[in-house]
Structures are given as structure tokens and as C-alpha cells.
PDB file of C-alpha atoms in Angstrom:
ATOM      1  CA  UNK Z 278     135.260  18.901 114.350  1.00  0.00           C
ATOM      2  CA  UNK Z 279     131.914  18.694 112.590  1.00  0.00           C
ATOM      3  CA  UNK Z 280     130.107  19.535 115.838  1.00  0.00           C
ATOM      4  CA  UNK Z 281     132.247  22.662 116.190  1.00  0.00           C
ATOM      5  CA  UNK Z 282     131.454  23.783 112.700  1.00  0.00           C
ATOM      6  CA  UNK Z 283     127.755  23.123 113.244  1.00  0.00           C
ATOM      7  CA  UNK Z 284     127.759  25.189 116.431  1.00  0.00           C
ATOM      8  CA  UNK Z 285     129.541  28.044 114.692  1.00  0.00           C
ATOM      9  CA  UNK Z 286     127.069  28.066 111.806  1.00  0.00           C
ATOM     10  CA  UNK Z 287     124.135  27.886 114.193  1.00  0.00           C
ATOM     11  CA  UNK Z 288     125.503  30.765 116.248  1.00  0.00           C
ATOM     12  CA  UNK Z 289     125.985  32.903 113.177  1.00  0.00           C
ATOM     13  CA  UNK Z 290     122.473  32.111 111.925  1.00  0.00           C
ATOM     14  CA  UNK Z 291     120.954  33.089 115.266  1.00  0.00           C
ATOM     15  CA  UNK Z 292     122.991  36.290 115.264  1.00  0.00           C
ATOM     16  CA  UNK Z 293     121.802  37.145 111.766  1.00  0.00           C
ATOM     17  CA  UNK Z 294     118.198  36.388 112.738  1.00  0.00           C
ATOM     18  CA  UNK Z 295     118.420  38.653 115.780  1.00  0.00           C
ATOM     19  CA  UNK Z 296     120.004  41.377 113.644  1.00  0.00           C
ATOM     20  CA  UNK Z 297     117.297  41.011 111.021  1.00  0.00           C
ATOM     21  CA  UNK Z 298     114.572  41.105 113.676  1.00  0.00           C
ATOM     22  CA  UNK Z 299     116.110  44.217 115.211  1.00  0.00           C
ATOM     23  CA  UNK Z 300     116.346  45.860 111.785  1.00  0.00           C
ATOM     24  CA  UNK Z 301     112.701  45.107 111.100  1.00  0.00           C
ATOM     25  CA  UNK Z 302     111.720  46.536 114.463  1.00  0.00           C
ATOM     26  CA  UNK Z 303     113.712  49.724 113.816  1.00  0.00           C
ATOM     27  CA  UNK Z 304     112.134  50.065 110.375  1.00  0.00           C
ATOM     28  CA  UNK Z 305     108.655  49.653 111.851  1.00  0.00           C
ATOM     29  CA  UNK Z 306     109.317  52.303 114.494  1.00  0.00           C
ATOM     30  CA  UNK Z 307     110.744  54.650 111.874  1.00  0.00           C
ATOM     31  CA  UNK Z 308     107.633  54.208 109.750  1.00  0.00           C
ATOM     32  CA  UNK Z 309     105.436  54.796 112.771  1.00  0.00           C
ATOM     33  CA  UNK Z 310     107.241  57.985 113.772  1.00  0.00           C
ATOM     34  CA  UNK Z 311     107.260  59.220 110.163  1.00  0.00           C
ATOM     35  CA  UNK Z 312     103.507  58.715 110.041  1.00  0.00           C
ATOM     36  CA  UNK Z 313     103.043  60.594 113.332  1.00  0.00           C
ATOM     37  CA  UNK Z 314     105.271  63.465 112.164  1.00  0.00           C
ATOM     38  CA  UNK Z 315     103.392  63.693 108.881  1.00  0.00           C
ATOM     39  CA  UNK Z 316     100.048  63.908 110.679  1.00  0.00           C
ATOM     40  CA  UNK Z 317     101.414  66.578 113.038  1.00  0.00           C
ATOM     41  CA  UNK Z 318     102.717  68.626 110.106  1.00  0.00           C
ATOM     42  CA  UNK Z 319      99.343  68.438 108.365  1.00  0.00           C
ATOM     43  CA  UNK Z 320      97.524  69.411 111.556  1.00  0.00           C
ATOM     44  CA  UNK Z 321      99.847  72.339 112.234  1.00  0.00           C
ATOM     45  CA  UNK Z 322      99.525  73.455 108.612  1.00  0.00           C
ATOM     46  CA  UNK Z 323      95.731  73.445 108.859  1.00  0.00           C
ATOM     47  CA  UNK Z 324      95.814  75.464 112.093  1.00  0.00           C
ATOM     48  CA  UNK Z 325      98.266  78.014 110.697  1.00  0.00           C
ATOM     49  CA  UNK Z 326      96.312  78.334 107.453  1.00  0.00           C
ATOM     50  CA  UNK Z 327      93.010  78.798 109.259  1.00  0.00           C
ATOM     51  CA  UNK Z 328      94.067  81.154 112.011  1.00  0.00           C
ATOM     52  CA  UNK Z 329      96.933  83.036 110.409  1.00  0.00           C
ATOM     53  CA  UNK Z 330      97.420  82.700 106.659  1.00  0.00           C
ATOM     54  CA  UNK Z 331      93.778  83.140 105.630  1.00  0.00           C
ATOM     55  CA  UNK Z 332      93.197  86.351 107.649  1.00  0.00           C
ATOM     56  CA  UNK Z 333      96.533  87.752 106.487  1.00  0.00           C
ATOM     57  CA  UNK Z 334      95.798  86.960 102.845  1.00  0.00           C
ATOM     58  CA  UNK Z 335      92.358  88.498 103.163  1.00  0.00           C
ATOM     59  CA  UNK Z 336      93.830  91.596 104.745  1.00  0.00           C
ATOM     60  CA  UNK Z 337      96.400  91.875 101.963  1.00  0.00           C
ATOM     61  CA  UNK Z 338      93.714  91.409  99.304  1.00  0.00           C
ATOM     62  CA  UNK Z 339      91.593  94.146 100.858  1.00  0.00           C
ATOM     63  CA  UNK Z 340      94.549  96.492 101.192  1.00  0.00           C
ATOM     64  CA  UNK Z 341      95.772  96.118  97.610  1.00  0.00           C
ATOM     65  CA  UNK Z 342      92.332  95.976  96.013  1.00  0.00           C
ATOM     66  CA  UNK Z 343      92.194  99.717  95.321  1.00  0.00           C
ATOM     67  CA  UNK Z 344      95.536  99.436  93.568  1.00  0.00           C
ATOM     68  CA  UNK Z 345      93.769  97.615  90.748  1.00  0.00           C
ATOM     69  CA  UNK Z 346      90.944 100.069  90.677  1.00  0.00           C
ATOM     70  CA  UNK Z 347      92.828 103.041  89.407  1.00  0.00           C
ATOM     71  CA  UNK Z 348      91.408 105.252  86.721  1.00  0.00           C
ATOM     72  CA  UNK Z 349      94.571 104.812  84.703  1.00  0.00           C
ATOM     73  CA  UNK Z 350      96.544 101.561  84.676  1.00  0.00           C
ATOM     74  CA  UNK Z 351      99.410 100.995  87.116  1.00  0.00           C
ATOM     75  CA  UNK Z 352     101.844 100.382  84.252  1.00  0.00           C
ATOM     76  CA  UNK Z 353     101.270 103.858  82.782  1.00  0.00           C
ATOM     77  CA  UNK Z 354     104.454 105.560  81.658  1.00  0.00           C
ATOM     78  CA  UNK Z 355     105.505 109.090  80.833  1.00  0.00           C
ATOM     79  CA  UNK Z 356     107.458 109.655  77.641  1.00  0.00           C
ATOM     80  CA  UNK Z 357     108.987 112.445  75.604  1.00  0.00           C
ATOM     81  CA  UNK Z 358     106.007 114.646  74.648  1.00  0.00           C
ATOM     82  CA  UNK Z 359     104.891 114.777  71.052  1.00  0.00           C
ATOM     83  CA  UNK Z 360     102.152 116.576  69.151  1.00  0.00           C
ATOM     84  CA  UNK Z 361      99.612 115.200  66.692  1.00  0.00           C
ATOM     85  CA  UNK Z 362      96.970 117.005  64.671  1.00  0.00           C
ATOM     86  CA  UNK Z 363      93.887 115.640  62.974  1.00  0.00           C
ATOM     87  CA  UNK Z 364      90.125 115.372  63.115  1.00  0.00           C
ATOM     88  CA  UNK Z 365      87.632 113.623  65.332  1.00  0.00           C
ATOM     89  CA  UNK Z 366      87.099 109.933  64.786  1.00  0.00           C
ATOM     90  CA  UNK Z 367      85.086 107.861  67.210  1.00  0.00           C
ATOM     91  CA  UNK Z 368      83.772 109.589  70.336  1.00  0.00           C
ATOM     92  CA  UNK Z 369      83.508 107.383  73.432  1.00  0.00           C
ATOM     93  CA  UNK Z 370      82.490 109.654  76.314  1.00  0.00           C
ATOM     94  CA  UNK Z 371      83.233 113.046  77.794  1.00  0.00           C
ATOM     95  CA  UNK Z 372      86.980 112.494  78.100  1.00  0.00           C
ATOM     96  CA  UNK Z 373      88.017 109.877  75.511  1.00  0.00           C
ATOM     97  CA  UNK Z 374      87.967 109.895  71.702  1.00  0.00           C
ATOM     98  CA  UNK Z 375      89.830 108.678  68.633  1.00  0.00           C
ATOM     99  CA  UNK Z 376      91.937 111.231  66.799  1.00  0.00           C
ATOM    100  CA  UNK Z 377      92.424 110.570  63.094  1.00  0.00           C
ATOM    101  CA  UNK Z 378      95.829 112.180  62.847  1.00  0.00           C
ATOM    102  CA  UNK Z 379      97.656 113.240  59.714  1.00  0.00           C
ATOM    103  CA  UNK Z 380     100.922 111.457  60.487  1.00  0.00           C
ATOM    104  CA  UNK Z 381     100.330 108.868  63.250  1.00  0.00           C
ATOM    105  CA  UNK Z 382      97.148 107.171  62.137  1.00  0.00           C
ATOM    106  CA  UNK Z 383      94.300 106.703  64.601  1.00  0.00           C
ATOM    107  CA  UNK Z 384      95.241 107.666  68.173  1.00  0.00           C
ATOM    108  CA  UNK Z 385      93.003 106.902  71.131  1.00  0.00           C
ATOM    109  CA  UNK Z 386      93.184 110.014  73.285  1.00  0.00           C
ATOM    110  CA  UNK Z 387      92.302 110.270  76.970  1.00  0.00           C
ATOM    111  CA  UNK Z 388      92.216 113.833  78.296  1.00  0.00           C
ATOM    112  CA  UNK Z 389      94.800 114.543  80.945  1.00  0.00           C
ATOM    113  CA  UNK Z 390      93.705 115.841  84.369  1.00  0.00           C
ATOM    114  CA  UNK Z 391      89.938 115.772  83.757  1.00  0.00           C
ATOM    115  CA  UNK Z 392      87.343 113.074  84.421  1.00  0.00           C
ATOM    116  CA  UNK Z 393      83.865 113.135  82.875  1.00  0.00           C
ATOM    117  CA  UNK Z 394      80.767 111.253  84.099  1.00  0.00           C
ATOM    118  CA  UNK Z 395      80.688 107.522  83.433  1.00  0.00           C
ATOM    119  CA  UNK Z 396      77.947 105.969  81.317  1.00  0.00           C
ATOM    120  CA  UNK Z 397      74.803 105.752  83.391  1.00  0.00           C
ATOM    121  CA  UNK Z 398      75.699 108.754  85.516  1.00  0.00           C
ATOM    122  CA  UNK Z 399      73.772 111.980  85.241  1.00  0.00           C
ATOM    123  CA  UNK Z 400      75.126 114.256  82.496  1.00  0.00           C
ATOM    124  CA  UNK Z 401      77.252 111.498  80.924  1.00  0.00           C
ATOM    125  CA  UNK Z 402      75.395 111.848  77.601  1.00  0.00           C
ATOM    126  CA  UNK Z 403      75.460 115.625  77.805  1.00  0.00           C
ATOM    127  CA  UNK Z 404      79.221 115.575  78.454  1.00  0.00           C
ATOM    128  CA  UNK Z 405      79.790 113.343  75.433  1.00  0.00           C
ATOM    129  CA  UNK Z 406      77.636 115.536  73.173  1.00  0.00           C
ATOM    130  CA  UNK Z 407      79.305 118.745  74.316  1.00  0.00           C
ATOM    131  CA  UNK Z 408      82.775 117.302  73.766  1.00  0.00           C
ATOM    132  CA  UNK Z 409      81.748 116.315  70.245  1.00  0.00           C
ATOM    133  CA  UNK Z 410      80.649 119.873  69.532  1.00  0.00           C
ATOM    134  CA  UNK Z 411      83.971 121.274  70.753  1.00  0.00           C
ATOM    135  CA  UNK Z 412      86.076 118.788  68.782  1.00  0.00           C
ATOM    136  CA  UNK Z 413      84.178 119.136  65.502  1.00  0.00           C
ATOM    137  CA  UNK Z 414      84.685 122.898  65.398  1.00  0.00           C
ATOM    138  CA  UNK Z 415      88.153 122.788  63.796  1.00  0.00           C
ATOM    139  CA  UNK Z 416      91.286 120.650  63.453  1.00  0.00           C
ATOM    140  CA  UNK Z 417      92.362 119.097  66.758  1.00  0.00           C
ATOM    141  CA  UNK Z 418      95.819 119.323  68.286  1.00  0.00           C
ATOM    142  CA  UNK Z 419      96.806 116.757  70.905  1.00  0.00           C
ATOM    143  CA  UNK Z 420      99.858 117.367  73.096  1.00  0.00           C
ATOM    144  CA  UNK Z 421     100.559 113.828  74.332  1.00  0.00           C
ATOM    145  CA  UNK Z 422     102.941 112.892  77.121  1.00  0.00           C
ATOM    146  CA  UNK Z 423     101.872 109.568  78.614  1.00  0.00           C
ATOM    147  CA  UNK Z 424     100.741 106.037  77.773  1.00  0.00           C
ATOM    148  CA  UNK Z 425      98.105 104.932  80.288  1.00  0.00           C
ATOM    149  CA  UNK Z 426      98.791 101.226  79.783  1.00  0.00           C
ATOM    150  CA  UNK Z 427      95.382 100.690  78.189  1.00  0.00           C
ATOM    151  CA  UNK Z 428      96.258 101.642  74.612  1.00  0.00           C
ATOM    152  CA  UNK Z 429      95.336 105.280  75.257  1.00  0.00           C
ATOM    153  CA  UNK Z 430      97.512 108.351  75.017  1.00  0.00           C
ATOM    154  CA  UNK Z 431      97.108 110.921  77.784  1.00  0.00           C
ATOM    155  CA  UNK Z 432      97.047 114.345  76.156  1.00  0.00           C
ATOM    156  CA  UNK Z 433      96.179 117.973  76.549  1.00  0.00           C
ATOM    157  CA  UNK Z 434      93.814 118.761  73.696  1.00  0.00           C
ATOM    158  CA  UNK Z 435      93.364 122.122  72.028  1.00  0.00           C
ATOM    159  CA  UNK Z 436      91.158 123.423  69.236  1.00  0.00           C
ATOM    160  CA  UNK Z 437      92.037 126.818  67.762  1.00  0.00           C
ATOM    161  CA  UNK Z 438      94.345 127.408  70.721  1.00  0.00           C
ATOM    162  CA  UNK Z 439      91.605 126.742  73.301  1.00  0.00           C
ATOM    163  CA  UNK Z 440      92.140 124.078  75.978  1.00  0.00           C
ATOM    164  CA  UNK Z 441      89.232 121.671  75.454  1.00  0.00           C
ATOM    165  CA  UNK Z 442      89.699 119.967  78.829  1.00  0.00           C
ATOM    166  CA  UNK Z 443      89.414 123.337  80.540  1.00  0.00           C
ATOM    167  CA  UNK Z 444      86.281 124.120  78.518  1.00  0.00           C
ATOM    168  CA  UNK Z 445      84.679 120.861  79.704  1.00  0.00           C
ATOM    169  CA  UNK Z 446      85.313 121.826  83.323  1.00  0.00           C
ATOM    170  CA  UNK Z 447      84.005 125.360  82.740  1.00  0.00           C
ATOM    171  CA  UNK Z 448      80.801 123.881  81.281  1.00  0.00           C
ATOM    172  CA  UNK Z 449      80.315 121.857  84.457  1.00  0.00           C
ATOM    173  CA  UNK Z 450      80.650 118.596  82.541  1.00  0.00           C
ATOM    174  CA  UNK Z 451      83.903 117.271  83.984  1.00  0.00           C
ATOM    175  CA  UNK Z 452      85.875 117.209  87.192  1.00  0.00           C
ATOM    176  CA  UNK Z 453      89.409 118.434  87.627  1.00  0.00           C
ATOM    177  CA  UNK Z 454      91.109 115.057  88.145  1.00  0.00           C
ATOM    178  CA  UNK Z 455      93.435 116.218  90.901  1.00  0.00           C
ATOM    179  CA  UNK Z 456      95.035 112.844  91.289  1.00  0.00           C
ATOM    180  CA  UNK Z 457      97.026 113.707  88.173  1.00  0.00           C
ATOM    181  CA  UNK Z 458      97.376 117.455  88.604  1.00  0.00           C
ATOM    182  CA  UNK Z 459     101.099 116.967  89.259  1.00  0.00           C
ATOM    183  CA  UNK Z 460     101.420 116.193  85.529  1.00  0.00           C
ATOM    184  CA  UNK Z 461     100.145 119.667  84.645  1.00  0.00           C
ATOM    185  CA  UNK Z 462     102.001 122.928  84.448  1.00  0.00           C
ATOM    186  CA  UNK Z 463     101.407 125.314  87.316  1.00  0.00           C
ATOM    187  CA  UNK Z 464      99.288 127.573  85.095  1.00  0.00           C
ATOM    188  CA  UNK Z 465      97.104 124.737  83.835  1.00  0.00           C
ATOM    189  CA  UNK Z 466      96.665 123.329  87.335  1.00  0.00           C
ATOM    190  CA  UNK Z 467      95.520 126.707  88.653  1.00  0.00           C
ATOM    191  CA  UNK Z 468      93.185 127.286  85.695  1.00  0.00           C
ATOM    192  CA  UNK Z 469      91.522 123.867  86.016  1.00  0.00           C
ATOM    193  CA  UNK Z 470      91.065 124.210  89.774  1.00  0.00           C
ATOM    194  CA  UNK Z 471      89.600 127.704  89.501  1.00  0.00           C
ATOM    195  CA  UNK Z 472      87.286 126.617  86.674  1.00  0.00           C
ATOM    196  CA  UNK Z 473      85.815 123.812  88.756  1.00  0.00           C
ATOM    197  CA  UNK Z 474      85.368 126.072  91.768  1.00  0.00           C
ATOM    198  CA  UNK Z 475      83.535 128.616  89.614  1.00  0.00           C
ATOM    199  CA  UNK Z 476      81.310 125.971  87.987  1.00  0.00           C
ATOM    200  CA  UNK Z 477      80.378 124.601  91.406  1.00  0.00           C
ATOM    201  CA  UNK Z 478      79.638 128.089  92.777  1.00  0.00           C
ATOM    202  CA  UNK Z 479      77.493 129.067  89.792  1.00  0.00           C
ATOM    203  CA  UNK Z 480      75.840 125.626  89.726  1.00  0.00           C
ATOM    204  CA  UNK Z 481      76.691 125.032  86.083  1.00  0.00           C
ATOM    205  CA  UNK Z 482      76.066 121.698  84.378  1.00  0.00           C
ATOM    206  CA  UNK Z 483      76.131 118.736  86.733  1.00  0.00           C
ATOM    207  CA  UNK Z 484      76.675 121.097  89.660  1.00  0.00           C
ATOM    208  CA  UNK Z 485      73.068 122.257  89.212  1.00  0.00           C
ATOM    209  CA  UNK Z 486      72.033 119.213  91.240  1.00  0.00           C
ATOM    210  CA  UNK Z 487      71.551 119.740  94.952  1.00  0.00           C
ATOM    211  CA  UNK Z 488      73.159 116.307  95.258  1.00  0.00           C
ATOM    212  CA  UNK Z 489      75.542 116.084  92.260  1.00  0.00           C
ATOM    213  CA  UNK Z 490      76.726 112.736  90.871  1.00  0.00           C
ATOM    214  CA  UNK Z 491      79.601 111.021  92.635  1.00  0.00           C
ATOM    215  CA  UNK Z 492      83.026 111.560  91.058  1.00  0.00           C
ATOM    216  CA  UNK Z 493      83.669 109.138  88.181  1.00  0.00           C
ATOM    217  CA  UNK Z 494      86.689 107.538  89.861  1.00  0.00           C
ATOM    218  CA  UNK Z 495      84.459 106.563  92.812  1.00  0.00           C
ATOM    219  CA  UNK Z 496      81.785 105.322  90.415  1.00  0.00           C
ATOM    220  CA  UNK Z 497      84.285 103.085  88.604  1.00  0.00           C
ATOM    221  CA  UNK Z 498      85.452 101.602  91.873  1.00  0.00           C
ATOM    222  CA  UNK Z 499      81.883 100.785  92.916  1.00  0.00           C
ATOM    223  CA  UNK Z 500      81.127  99.212  89.539  1.00  0.00           C
ATOM    224  CA  UNK Z 501      84.197  96.997  89.880  1.00  0.00           C
ATOM    225  CA  UNK Z 502      82.872  95.859  93.248  1.00  0.00           C
ATOM    226  CA  UNK Z 503      79.504  95.014  91.720  1.00  0.00           C
ATOM    227  CA  UNK Z 504      77.788  98.029  93.266  1.00  0.00           C
ATOM    228  CA  UNK Z 505      75.725 100.754  91.649  1.00  0.00           C
ATOM    229  CA  UNK Z 506      76.706 104.400  91.405  1.00  0.00           C
ATOM    230  CA  UNK Z 507      74.797 107.581  90.756  1.00  0.00           C
TER     231      UNK Z 507
END
């Protein structure tokens, strides 16, 4: 009887040992295959990143780059037009100034549908000086209709009933910014376009150059890319 019990216990022990050995072997193989799969995933990831993802990301970056180089921010918004009157505060350049209004405080105004030379471009100082002369003549009225997303109001500006933006174009000191001409009335759009054509033909202001300065929007893009502009 004791021999039978001993044989049974021995048999069970051997069975458990074989089972344990088999389990260890399976675990080792699982670890090995997991390691191999991990290395393959890393290798495939490196290949995909090098030959696919990187070129695609570069292409996307190049394609959307100009989107961040707009003259007016992408989050600009139109709103219900309003009118403010006041006097000239700080003058920044040929198309931007602070209006010290009578009822809205200080408003930073960016002219709608014109673009004046950037600092460093030919006639940038002249454009700024001429705008100052026009705005100091009498009380200023700003017809504002848009927030450009950069704490500036986009407005049509008049002094004594005269469109100051139009006067800047007529003096050959600003471009008709046709990218935003759809925001103008038909009459204003026609007047601005004709004024620029006439200034170019008569070689007024910056158009007196045989090789006039590049448009400000192109200059800004080049400056953002670390390039110079004329």
C-alpha cells in the first residue's frame, strides 16, 4: 500500500515538473517573439517615418506656410458696422494709426483695402508723413466693419467727407489691396482701382521708380522667411 502511494506521488510530481518545464518554455518563446515583434515594429516605424511621414509633413508645412503669412490674421471677423469720430493719436505707418475717439476711447485703425509700404521700403516714410498730414486736417471719421484679429479695426476713413484711403492711392503712396476688394462697395472698388491705374500711368509717388518697390504683402512674406525686400 505504501509503495502504491509512493508511486502515485512520484508520478504526480513528475507530471507537475514536466508541466512547469513546458510552461517555462512557452513563456520563454513568448518573450522571444514579443521581442522580435517589438523590434520589427520599431524598424517599420523608422522606415515609414523616414520615407513617408517626413516628406508628407514637410509638404504640408510648405503648403500651409502662406496661410500664416497673411496681411490680416486668419481669425479676422466681420461685424455690424459702426462709426467713430475723433482725432489722430499715434501714427504707425501709411495705413495704420490710433484714433482718439469721442465715445470709444483709443481705437487702432487699419485702413481697409489699401496697403502702404512697409518700414524699410522706399516711400514708407513719405507715406507715413503724408497720411499724418491728411489726418491732422480735421476731425476723423472711421467707418469700421471688421476686427482683423490683431487688435485692429478695419475701417474706411474719411476727413471732411474725403476718402483718405483713396487719397493715399491717388498720391501714389499705397496699393489698392485687391485681396480685400470684395469687402468694398462697387463704387469704392472701382474708384480705388482706377486711382491706382492713374497713379501708375502718371508715375506718381512710388510709381516714379522704373523698378517700383515690391507690394507690401510680398515684402511681409519675405521678412517672415528671413529674406530681405525692397
